CSV table of C-alpha atoms in Angstrom, one decimal:
chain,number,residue,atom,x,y,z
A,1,UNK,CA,27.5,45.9,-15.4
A,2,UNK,CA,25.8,46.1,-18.8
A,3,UNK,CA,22.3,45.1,-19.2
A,4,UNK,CA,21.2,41.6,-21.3
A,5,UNK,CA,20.4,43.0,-24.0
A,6,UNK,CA,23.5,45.3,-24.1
A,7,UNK,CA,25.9,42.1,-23.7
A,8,UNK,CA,25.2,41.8,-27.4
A,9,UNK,CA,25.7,38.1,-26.8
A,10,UNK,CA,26.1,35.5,-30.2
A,11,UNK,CA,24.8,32.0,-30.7
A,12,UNK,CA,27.7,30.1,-29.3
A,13,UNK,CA,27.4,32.3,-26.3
A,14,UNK,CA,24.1,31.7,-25.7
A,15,UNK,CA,24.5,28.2,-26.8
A,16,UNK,CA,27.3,28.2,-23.8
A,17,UNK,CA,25.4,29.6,-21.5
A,18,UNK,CA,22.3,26.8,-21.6
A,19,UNK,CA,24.7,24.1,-21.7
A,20,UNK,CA,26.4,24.7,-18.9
A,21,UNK,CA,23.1,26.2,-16.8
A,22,UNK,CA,21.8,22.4,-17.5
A,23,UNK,CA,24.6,21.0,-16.0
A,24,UNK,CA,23.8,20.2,-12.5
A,25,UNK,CA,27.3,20.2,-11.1
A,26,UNK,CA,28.3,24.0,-12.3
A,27,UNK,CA,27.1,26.5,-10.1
A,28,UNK,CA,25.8,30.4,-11.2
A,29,UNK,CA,29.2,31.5,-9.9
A,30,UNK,CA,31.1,29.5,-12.8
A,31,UNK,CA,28.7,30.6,-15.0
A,32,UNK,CA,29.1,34.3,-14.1
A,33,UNK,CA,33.1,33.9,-13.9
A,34,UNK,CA,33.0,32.3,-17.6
A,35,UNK,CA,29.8,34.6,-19.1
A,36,UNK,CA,30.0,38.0,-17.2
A,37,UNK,CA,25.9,37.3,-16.7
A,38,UNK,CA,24.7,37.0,-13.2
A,39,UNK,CA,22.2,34.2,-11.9
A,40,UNK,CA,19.1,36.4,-13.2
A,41,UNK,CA,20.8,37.2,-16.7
A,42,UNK,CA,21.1,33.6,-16.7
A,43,UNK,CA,17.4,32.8,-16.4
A,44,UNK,CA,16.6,35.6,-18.5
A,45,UNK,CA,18.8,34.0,-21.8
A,46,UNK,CA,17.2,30.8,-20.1
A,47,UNK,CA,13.3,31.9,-20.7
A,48,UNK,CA,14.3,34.0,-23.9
A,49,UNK,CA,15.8,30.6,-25.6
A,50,UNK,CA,13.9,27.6,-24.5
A,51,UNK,CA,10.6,26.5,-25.2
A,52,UNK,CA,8.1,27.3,-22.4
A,53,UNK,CA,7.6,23.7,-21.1
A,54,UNK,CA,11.3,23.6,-20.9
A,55,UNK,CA,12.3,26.5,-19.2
A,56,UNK,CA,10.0,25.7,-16.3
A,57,UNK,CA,11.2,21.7,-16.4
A,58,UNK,CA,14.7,23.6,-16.0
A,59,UNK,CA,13.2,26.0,-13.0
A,60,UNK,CA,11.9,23.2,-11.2
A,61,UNK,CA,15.5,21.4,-11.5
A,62,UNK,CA,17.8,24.1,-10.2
A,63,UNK,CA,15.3,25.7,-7.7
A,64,UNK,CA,16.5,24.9,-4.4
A,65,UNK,CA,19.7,22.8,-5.6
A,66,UNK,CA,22.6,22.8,-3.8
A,67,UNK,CA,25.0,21.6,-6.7
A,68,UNK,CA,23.9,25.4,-8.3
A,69,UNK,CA,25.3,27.1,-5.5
A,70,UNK,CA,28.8,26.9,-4.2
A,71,UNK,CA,27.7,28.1,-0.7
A,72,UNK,CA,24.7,25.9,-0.5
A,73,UNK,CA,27.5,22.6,-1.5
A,74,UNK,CA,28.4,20.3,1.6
A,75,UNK,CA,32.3,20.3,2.0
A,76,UNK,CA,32.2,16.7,1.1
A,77,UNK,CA,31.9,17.0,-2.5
A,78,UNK,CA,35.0,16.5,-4.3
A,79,UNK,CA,34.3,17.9,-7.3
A,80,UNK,CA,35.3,21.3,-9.1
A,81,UNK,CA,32.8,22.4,-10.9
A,82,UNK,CA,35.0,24.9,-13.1
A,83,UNK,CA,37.0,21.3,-14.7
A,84,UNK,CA,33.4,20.2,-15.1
A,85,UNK,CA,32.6,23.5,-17.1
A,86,UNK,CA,35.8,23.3,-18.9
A,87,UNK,CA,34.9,20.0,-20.1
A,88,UNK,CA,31.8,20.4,-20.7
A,89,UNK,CA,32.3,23.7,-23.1
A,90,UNK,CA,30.0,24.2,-26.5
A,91,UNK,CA,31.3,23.7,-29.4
A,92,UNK,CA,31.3,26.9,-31.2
């Protein structure tokens, strides 16, 4: 897998890829089937692009949520979190 900075990725990519790590229903896997980048590329492109008071608001959300994982999820929840992601795509 290419490093971060050899993804070479553009504005709507990167625009992409904090939308959808915001969303509390789509999990790092959706994110790496849509984006190619793995959890940790995520937080990097996450700490590169937001304002420091943000980025750790954002840490403190998805640290330790199940929603973020698909094998942490309870087999209760109904949703798909790829639909959500589809829905939910930046306007680029």
């Amino acid at each position: 897998m290419k490093s971060l900075s050899q993804k070479n990725l553009s504005i709507g990519d990167i625009s992409e890829v904090i939308q959808l790590a915001w969303e509390d229903r789509t999990s790092f896997e959706t994110i790496q089937e849509r984006t190619g980048l793995s959890e940790a590329e995520v937080i990097c492109v996450m700490r590169q692009h937001l304002k420091p008071q943000s980025f750790a608001l954002w840490r403190k959300r998805v640290t330790g949520r199940t929603t973020k994982h698909r094998a942490l999820r309870s087999p209760e929840m109904k949703f798909n979190d790829r639909q959500v992601a589809d829905h939910r795509r930046a306007n680029c």
